[in-house]
XYZ file of C-alpha atoms in Angstrom:
505
model
C 0.188 -0.156 0.161
C 1.005 3.848 -0.840
C 0.101 6.501 2.366
C 0.024 9.210 2.383
C 1.503 12.509 3.506
C 0.912 13.780 7.224
C -2.033 14.392 8.033
C -4.486 15.580 10.183
C -6.094 13.768 13.431
C -8.715 11.410 12.283
C -11.179 12.159 14.832
C -11.019 16.864 14.151
C -13.845 17.385 14.671
C -14.028 21.107 13.660
C -11.871 19.673 10.426
C -13.385 20.387 6.936
C -12.448 16.179 6.699
C -14.642 15.134 8.668
C -17.066 17.150 7.527
C -16.057 16.130 3.797
C -16.033 12.521 4.779
C -20.074 12.549 6.546
C -20.987 14.450 3.312
C -19.302 12.290 1.370
C -20.789 9.029 2.792
C -24.651 11.000 3.133
C -24.117 11.019 -1.353
C -22.772 7.599 -1.463
C -26.224 6.413 0.710
C -28.149 8.018 -1.607
C -27.369 5.289 -3.776
C -30.535 4.195 -5.406
C -29.519 0.637 -5.108
C -31.207 1.617 -1.139
C -34.280 2.096 -2.343
C -36.741 1.060 0.618
C -33.833 0.221 3.235
C -32.111 1.059 6.203
C -29.388 0.646 6.117
C -27.149 1.683 10.016
C -23.702 2.867 9.411
C -21.095 4.345 11.749
C -17.567 5.266 12.240
C -15.455 5.604 15.630
C -12.133 6.921 15.620
C -10.573 3.151 17.951
C -8.313 5.570 19.918
C -10.603 8.762 21.290
C -14.125 6.426 20.687
C -15.055 9.650 19.491
C -17.952 8.838 16.898
C -17.082 10.265 12.717
C -20.228 9.237 11.439
C -23.653 7.980 12.187
C -27.402 6.888 10.725
C -29.591 4.841 12.354
C -26.942 3.156 14.399
C -29.367 2.351 17.205
C -32.041 0.942 14.881
C -32.214 -2.582 14.815
C -32.137 -4.986 12.334
C -30.298 -8.693 11.041
C -26.795 -9.341 10.909
C -27.081 -11.687 8.797
C -23.239 -12.974 9.066
C -21.779 -10.507 10.864
C -23.412 -12.390 13.583
C -20.184 -14.849 13.663
C -18.637 -10.776 15.511
C -19.981 -11.730 18.117
C -19.422 -15.434 18.188
C -16.017 -15.125 18.077
C -15.190 -13.586 20.733
C -16.816 -15.261 22.407
C -15.599 -17.706 21.978
C -12.603 -16.252 22.508
C -13.533 -14.937 26.161
C -14.130 -18.443 26.444
C -12.628 -20.965 25.529
C -9.593 -18.661 24.503
C -7.112 -18.584 21.556
C -5.677 -21.614 22.581
C -8.361 -24.214 23.324
C -8.196 -27.590 21.339
C -10.810 -29.897 20.091
C -10.887 -34.514 21.113
C -12.151 -36.830 19.578
C -11.671 -40.357 21.204
C -11.842 -44.264 20.755
C -13.141 -46.092 23.295
C -14.128 -49.188 24.412
C -14.384 -50.616 28.472
C -11.820 -52.616 28.415
C -8.714 -53.678 26.638
C -8.311 -56.140 23.842
C -7.749 -59.546 24.911
C -5.137 -62.033 23.766
C -7.321 -63.323 20.838
C -7.755 -59.028 20.141
C -11.465 -58.888 21.191
C -13.030 -55.609 22.189
C -16.481 -55.922 22.916
C -18.234 -52.821 21.405
C -16.612 -49.665 20.099
C -17.194 -45.300 20.301
C -16.104 -43.205 18.567
C -16.465 -39.630 21.238
C -16.806 -36.316 19.593
C -16.023 -33.408 21.662
C -17.216 -30.055 19.370
C -14.173 -30.835 16.875
C -15.310 -28.847 13.613
C -11.956 -29.770 11.570
C -11.940 -33.411 12.159
C -10.555 -34.525 8.684
C -11.465 -38.322 7.357
C -7.693 -38.694 7.229
C -7.935 -37.865 11.554
C -9.692 -40.734 11.361
C -7.569 -42.546 9.447
C -4.946 -42.671 11.897
C -6.823 -43.463 14.691
C -8.278 -46.444 12.744
C -4.679 -46.769 12.562
C -4.310 -46.138 16.861
C -6.726 -49.026 17.530
C -5.233 -50.820 15.340
C -1.613 -50.213 16.903
C -3.553 -51.175 20.451
C -3.898 -54.263 18.994
C -7.384 -54.983 18.541
C -8.068 -57.288 15.443
C -11.799 -57.129 15.920
C -15.238 -55.261 17.977
C -16.995 -58.399 18.453
C -20.799 -55.957 18.881
C -20.813 -52.474 17.623
C -19.507 -48.921 16.537
C -21.315 -45.895 18.238
C -20.578 -42.593 17.076
C -21.159 -40.521 20.417
C -22.509 -37.410 20.002
C -23.793 -36.656 22.818
C -21.697 -33.201 23.973
C -24.148 -31.198 21.808
C -27.852 -32.382 22.723
C -29.563 -33.817 19.271
C -31.306 -30.260 18.112
C -29.725 -30.728 14.784
C -31.172 -27.222 13.275
C -32.316 -23.280 14.654
C -35.934 -23.570 14.915
C -36.149 -21.116 11.840
C -33.288 -21.351 9.122
C -35.081 -22.271 6.507
C -36.474 -25.725 5.636
C -35.758 -25.589 1.279
C -31.854 -24.051 2.396
C -31.371 -27.678 4.136
C -29.467 -29.856 0.397
C -26.799 -26.601 0.776
C -23.484 -26.701 3.117
C -24.266 -23.251 5.223
C -27.360 -25.283 6.813
C -25.153 -28.490 7.267
C -26.697 -29.868 10.154
C -24.930 -29.124 13.912
C -23.341 -32.374 16.238
C -20.720 -33.107 18.146
C -19.034 -35.090 15.907
C -19.102 -34.577 11.806
C -16.209 -34.849 9.262
C -14.961 -31.503 7.663
C -14.521 -31.509 4.269
C -11.831 -29.677 2.436
C -9.464 -27.074 2.796
C -12.398 -24.381 4.429
C -13.935 -27.768 6.824
C -17.064 -27.250 5.534
C -18.631 -29.902 8.674
C -21.603 -32.166 7.803
C -21.263 -32.743 4.028
C -20.136 -34.831 1.794
C -18.900 -34.259 -2.044
C -21.307 -35.000 -5.028
C -19.570 -35.162 -8.023
C -22.077 -35.729 -11.092
C -21.001 -37.433 -14.907
C -21.959 -37.397 -18.518
C -22.321 -40.451 -19.746
C -23.360 -42.448 -23.466
C -25.824 -39.794 -25.510
C -28.905 -40.799 -23.760
C -27.708 -43.178 -20.611
C -27.985 -41.946 -16.989
C -25.258 -39.738 -15.575
C -22.692 -40.820 -14.230
C -22.443 -40.151 -9.660
C -20.185 -40.338 -7.292
C -21.142 -39.174 -3.994
C -18.283 -39.115 -2.089
C -17.709 -39.657 1.504
C -21.988 -40.617 1.820
C -21.222 -43.300 -0.850
C -22.873 -46.041 1.110
C -23.770 -43.942 3.907
C -26.659 -41.846 1.877
C -29.358 -43.478 -0.352
C -28.591 -42.052 -4.322
C -32.028 -41.818 -6.138
C -30.262 -41.580 -10.079
C -33.095 -39.643 -12.474
C -29.817 -37.586 -14.524
C -30.292 -38.924 -17.668
C -27.297 -37.381 -20.225
C -28.200 -35.402 -22.993
C -26.626 -34.491 -26.588
C -23.249 -33.320 -27.080
C -24.367 -28.857 -26.469
C -27.846 -29.304 -25.070
C -29.262 -27.348 -21.626
C -27.557 -28.151 -18.428
C -31.062 -28.824 -16.510
C -28.332 -30.420 -14.089
C -30.542 -30.191 -10.191
C -28.873 -31.736 -6.692
C -30.892 -32.384 -3.913
C -31.702 -33.853 -0.963
C -35.607 -33.731 0.082
C -35.694 -32.733 3.818
C -36.261 -34.985 6.301
C -34.911 -37.897 4.200
C -31.404 -38.754 3.868
C -31.213 -39.703 -0.398
C -28.661 -37.583 -3.034
C -31.320 -36.711 -5.530
C -29.977 -35.539 -9.046
C -32.340 -34.824 -12.975
C -31.933 -32.848 -14.476
C -29.678 -33.690 -17.986
C -25.485 -32.586 -18.736
C -24.796 -31.885 -22.144
C -22.229 -35.491 -23.369
C -19.754 -33.300 -24.097
C -19.593 -31.507 -20.452
C -17.037 -31.366 -17.874
C -18.348 -33.588 -14.642
C -20.239 -31.193 -12.227
C -19.407 -30.969 -8.271
C -21.014 -29.180 -5.050
C -21.478 -30.323 -1.280
C -24.279 -31.830 0.126
C -26.116 -31.984 3.356
C -26.361 -35.333 4.958
C -29.245 -37.048 8.208
C -27.477 -37.477 11.559
C -23.294 -35.628 10.110
C -22.243 -38.474 13.391
C -23.430 -41.572 12.199
C -22.159 -40.413 9.048
C -18.770 -40.131 11.252
C -19.870 -43.460 12.286
C -19.944 -45.012 8.455
C -16.432 -43.570 7.339
C -15.157 -44.752 10.482
C -15.156 -48.295 10.370
C -14.381 -48.065 7.274
C -10.909 -46.274 8.017
C -11.200 -49.921 11.009
C -11.311 -52.469 7.961
C -8.638 -50.479 5.849
C -6.716 -50.726 9.510
C -7.652 -54.334 9.822
C -9.909 -54.116 11.953
C -12.997 -56.182 11.663
C -16.741 -54.677 13.380
C -18.671 -57.640 12.963
C -21.559 -56.081 14.541
C -23.935 -52.304 13.495
C -23.036 -49.030 13.053
C -24.885 -46.560 14.534
C -26.113 -43.414 16.985
C -25.161 -43.743 20.961
C -24.347 -42.225 23.936
C -20.581 -44.508 26.431
C -22.589 -46.346 28.458
C -22.565 -44.451 32.680
C -21.880 -47.027 34.062
C -17.737 -47.127 32.608
C -15.581 -46.478 34.806
C -12.313 -47.069 34.013
C -13.244 -47.172 30.033
C -9.936 -47.377 28.041
C -8.786 -44.857 25.623
C -7.631 -46.591 22.304
C -6.939 -43.819 20.406
C -7.503 -39.357 20.385
C -7.318 -36.802 17.866
C -6.291 -33.497 19.166
C -7.173 -30.486 16.809
C -5.341 -27.148 15.608
C -5.632 -24.301 18.603
C -8.849 -21.390 17.760
C -6.486 -19.207 16.951
C -6.684 -21.437 14.488
C -9.532 -22.760 13.589
C -11.231 -18.872 13.440
C -9.215 -18.415 9.704
C -11.204 -21.193 8.010
C -14.632 -19.843 10.120
C -14.085 -16.372 9.330
C -12.773 -16.001 5.955
C -15.493 -18.073 4.645
C -18.305 -17.205 7.228
C -19.079 -21.025 8.376
C -21.868 -21.475 9.932
C -21.550 -25.303 11.432
C -17.846 -23.755 13.378
C -19.855 -21.089 14.716
C -22.985 -23.201 15.773
C -20.440 -25.802 17.073
C -18.455 -22.924 19.078
C -21.790 -21.666 20.131
C -22.447 -25.210 21.927
C -19.056 -25.635 22.565
C -19.401 -22.185 25.728
C -22.682 -23.554 26.575
C -21.332 -27.087 27.365
C -18.345 -24.410 28.821
C -20.409 -22.351 30.639
C -22.960 -24.296 31.170
C -22.253 -28.391 30.944
C -25.122 -27.552 27.816
C -24.271 -28.306 24.784
C -27.349 -25.895 23.765
C -28.263 -23.240 21.721
C -30.210 -22.419 25.224
C -26.659 -22.416 27.328
C -24.201 -21.366 23.990
C -26.156 -18.431 23.243
C -26.359 -17.097 27.276
C -22.288 -17.859 27.676
C -22.427 -15.791 24.951
C -23.992 -12.793 25.888
C -22.063 -13.487 29.139
C -18.873 -13.187 27.544
C -19.191 -10.137 25.660
C -20.262 -7.828 28.497
C -17.126 -8.638 31.076
C -15.631 -7.867 27.795
C -17.115 -4.316 28.173
C -19.862 -4.482 24.750
C -23.060 -2.886 26.002
C -24.958 -6.447 24.589
C -28.824 -3.991 25.055
C -28.891 -3.268 21.195
C -28.292 -7.881 20.219
C -30.766 -10.234 20.409
C -28.403 -12.970 19.686
C -30.937 -16.550 18.016
C -28.132 -18.526 16.752
C -24.373 -17.665 16.240
C -23.884 -17.629 12.603
C -26.383 -15.255 11.335
C -28.709 -17.539 9.126
C -32.046 -17.262 11.567
C -33.718 -14.220 10.717
C -34.564 -14.212 14.767
C -30.628 -12.226 15.428
C -30.805 -8.399 15.838
C -27.269 -5.682 16.486
C -27.970 -2.716 15.797
C -24.986 -0.914 14.062
C -23.538 0.677 16.995
C -23.318 -2.590 18.557
C -20.950 -3.884 16.229
C -18.533 -1.225 16.356
C -18.374 -1.379 20.336
C -18.235 -5.116 19.808
C -15.223 -4.112 17.254
C -13.908 -1.792 20.023
C -13.659 -3.624 23.154
C -11.698 -6.853 20.639
C -9.362 -3.604 19.476
C -7.834 -4.481 22.839
C -8.277 -7.773 24.311
C -5.975 -10.323 24.971
C -6.245 -11.953 21.562
C -6.922 -8.840 19.152
C -4.525 -10.539 16.977
C -6.040 -13.656 16.767
C -9.452 -12.080 16.303
C -7.973 -9.358 13.279
C -6.034 -12.706 11.468
C -9.187 -14.239 11.056
C -11.138 -10.941 9.072
C -11.338 -11.136 5.293
C -9.098 -8.501 4.260
C -9.583 -6.570 1.187
C -8.905 -7.243 -1.922
C -5.277 -10.163 -0.583
C -5.760 -12.208 -3.832
C -5.549 -15.437 -1.688
C -8.783 -17.435 -0.558
C -7.180 -17.794 3.103
C -6.670 -13.940 3.498
C -9.181 -12.097 1.566
C -11.242 -14.739 1.925
C -15.424 -13.490 1.202
C -12.953 -10.046 0.271
C -10.882 -11.346 -2.288
C -12.460 -10.148 -4.807
C -14.061 -6.782 -3.634
C -12.034 -2.872 -3.431
C -9.519 -4.284 -5.171
C -7.417 -1.630 -7.186
C -8.714 0.718 -4.514
C -7.251 2.847 -1.389
C -9.284 -0.191 0.720
C -6.649 -2.671 -1.116
C -5.220 -4.874 1.116
C -6.224 -2.193 4.251
C -9.481 -2.732 5.272
C -10.052 -5.757 7.666
C -14.200 -6.820 8.284
C -16.599 -9.931 8.187
C -19.227 -10.032 5.686
C -23.000 -10.944 5.838
C -25.042 -11.410 2.529
C -28.745 -12.985 2.712
C -31.652 -12.166 0.667
C -32.352 -8.593 1.617
C -29.653 -7.948 4.441
C -26.407 -8.034 3.596
C -23.958 -6.034 6.335
C -19.932 -5.501 6.362
C -18.071 -4.084 9.811
C -14.670 -3.723 10.431
C -11.675 -2.330 10.725
C -9.856 0.317 8.813
C -5.830 1.215 10.339
C -4.123 4.096 9.214
C -1.133 5.719 9.360
C -2.395 8.776 11.988
C -4.993 5.624 13.571
C -7.435 3.175 13.454
C -10.888 3.545 12.369
C -13.971 0.609 12.694
C -17.087 0.884 11.425
C -20.136 -1.059 10.633
C -22.341 -1.106 7.558
C -25.693 -2.637 8.274
C -28.791 -2.932 4.624
C -31.966 -4.288 5.443
C -35.047 -5.147 3.488
C -33.239 -3.573 0.376
C -34.812 -5.243 -3.477
C -32.265 -6.304 -5.471
C -29.045 -8.070 -4.501
C -26.759 -7.394 -1.940
C -25.493 -2.890 -1.986
C -22.413 -4.917 -1.899
C -21.457 -1.612 -4.054
C -22.538 1.222 -1.521
C -20.776 -0.681 0.909
C -16.885 -1.050 -0.770
C -17.952 2.965 -1.300
C -17.833 3.621 2.110
C -14.568 1.524 2.427
C -12.744 2.459 0.426
C -13.527 6.434 1.651
C -12.617 5.537 4.536
C -9.364 3.989 3.580
C -8.897 7.635 2.371
C -9.305 10.014 5.383
C -7.215 7.391 7.770
C -4.051 8.274 4.429
C -4.800 5.533 1.891
C -4.305 5.944 -1.227
C -5.333 4.071 -4.515
C -2.357 3.351 -6.904
C -1.012 4.761 -9.260
C -3.206 5.308 -12.038
C -6.906 4.350 -10.676
C -9.696 5.815 -10.055
C -11.139 6.924 -6.790
C -13.677 4.796 -5.943
C -16.179 6.517 -3.962
C -19.911 5.726 -6.464
C -21.420 2.477 -6.816
C -19.348 -0.647 -8.730
C -21.608 -3.477 -9.927
C -22.582 -5.446 -6.516
C -24.302 -9.866 -6.295
C -25.795 -11.838 -4.613
C -27.795 -12.490 -1.840
C -25.781 -15.445 -0.208
C -22.411 -14.792 0.430
C -19.941 -16.248 -1.912
C -18.464 -18.519 -0.254
C -21.508 -19.854 0.400
C -21.957 -20.466 -3.068
C -18.152 -21.415 -3.987
C -17.667 -18.223 -6.056
C -14.821 -17.214 -3.373
C-alpha cells in the first residue's frame, strides 16, 4: 500500500476533512440500490472512541453473518485462543489375547475440523493397540452436544446446502475449508441417452442415491439439479447433463453427520485390519463404564487457527459448534440456549453494551438475530484491546487479497482502491440483508465501522459498502495505486448469499 503524507488527526471533528467525509458517506447512501432499505452506519475513531459518522446506529437490524463477530469474540473470551477440541475412541477394556473388544465408541467433543484422514489415523492407533475384532457394535457418540440439529427458524429449503448443515458434536470436515456435515457429489456425463454417472463421495454407502439424471446430446442445455429432499438421507439427482460437459461437483448435506462419521470410521478400521462384526449406530458411552479404555485420540488445531476458515469463509457450522461448546464450558450443556446465554455473558464481561443485541444463533443464518450498528462498533472497539486481538484481527477477511485464506469473502472486492490490503472486515449477505463491519488502520490511527443494510429489494448493495470502506481508507491516509480512479460511487454488486456459500470466492 502507499501512504499519503502527514494528515490531521482522524477525529478532528472541527476539520473540513471530517465534514467532507460525512458528506461523501451521505451521498454514497443515496445510491438507488438502497431504495426502500434501512441502513445502520457508524464510524468511530478507535483511539478516542469519538463517533465520526452515524446514521440509524441504534436501529435493530438483521446482521446476517456479522453475527459471527459476536460468536468469535465470545469463543476467544470463554474458550481461549489456545483451546483445542478432542476426539477419542473408547472401549470398556483393553483388547484380550485374541485382539477382541465388545463395543467401540467414537466420541466427538465438538471438533469442527475433524477430517477423514484424522479418522484413518485413529483407526491405525486402534489397530496398533492390538484390536483385531469388534465383536459387537461401533457407536458414534455425539452426546457432547444435544440432538437439536438445526435452529428453529432456519429455512427448510436451505437444508441441502453446506451453509445449512446439521450441527453435531461429531462431524467430518470436507476439504481445506473444513465444511462440516457434507459430502461432495460428483456427476459426470455418460453416453448420450444413458443415466449420468453419480459419485456420492464420502457418503457413498451411507446416503441413498436417487439418480434420475440423464446424459443429453452434446451442446444441449445443462439442467442438472442435485438435491437432498427435506427429511431424507437421499441425494436426488435430476435433469440432463450434456454428453460433452465437464463433471459437475457440489457439496450437499447429509442427515445425521455423526452417523456418517461412524460409517467412515468403520471403513477406516477395516482398511487398517480391524473387523467390525456388528452394526454402526448412534449412542453414548455407557454411564457404568467407570474406567473406559481410550484406544486412540485426536486433538484439533487451536481455536486461533480454526477461526481463520470460520471467519474468512463465513462457516456457519463452525460458528454453531462454537456456540454449543461455549454452552458446555459455561453451563455444562451443549445447547443453543446455554451457548447463547454464555455468548451474551462473555460479551458483557468484555465491556460490550449488549442492549441492542438479540441472538438466536451463532452464524447469522437465523432471521431472529438482531443487532445495531452501534453494538457492532462497540464490539469492534472492545475486541481491539483484548489480549487475543491479534488472533481476532488475523481471522478477518482482507479487502482485495487474492489468497483466499487472507482475502476470504473480500478477496474479489475493493481491488485497485485505497482499501486493498487495508480494510479488515466481516461480510454478511442473505436475501434482503447485507453487512460489512471491521477496521481501517491508517498512519494516523484506526477506524472501526459497521454498515448493516436491511430491506433492499435487489442484489446485495456490496458496491455501496465498498464505496464507504474505500472512502474511509482514503480518510485514514491511504491512496489507490497510481493511475487507478478513486472509487466513491457504485460498482457492480451481486448475490443474495455469501460468496463462499456458493463457492464463488
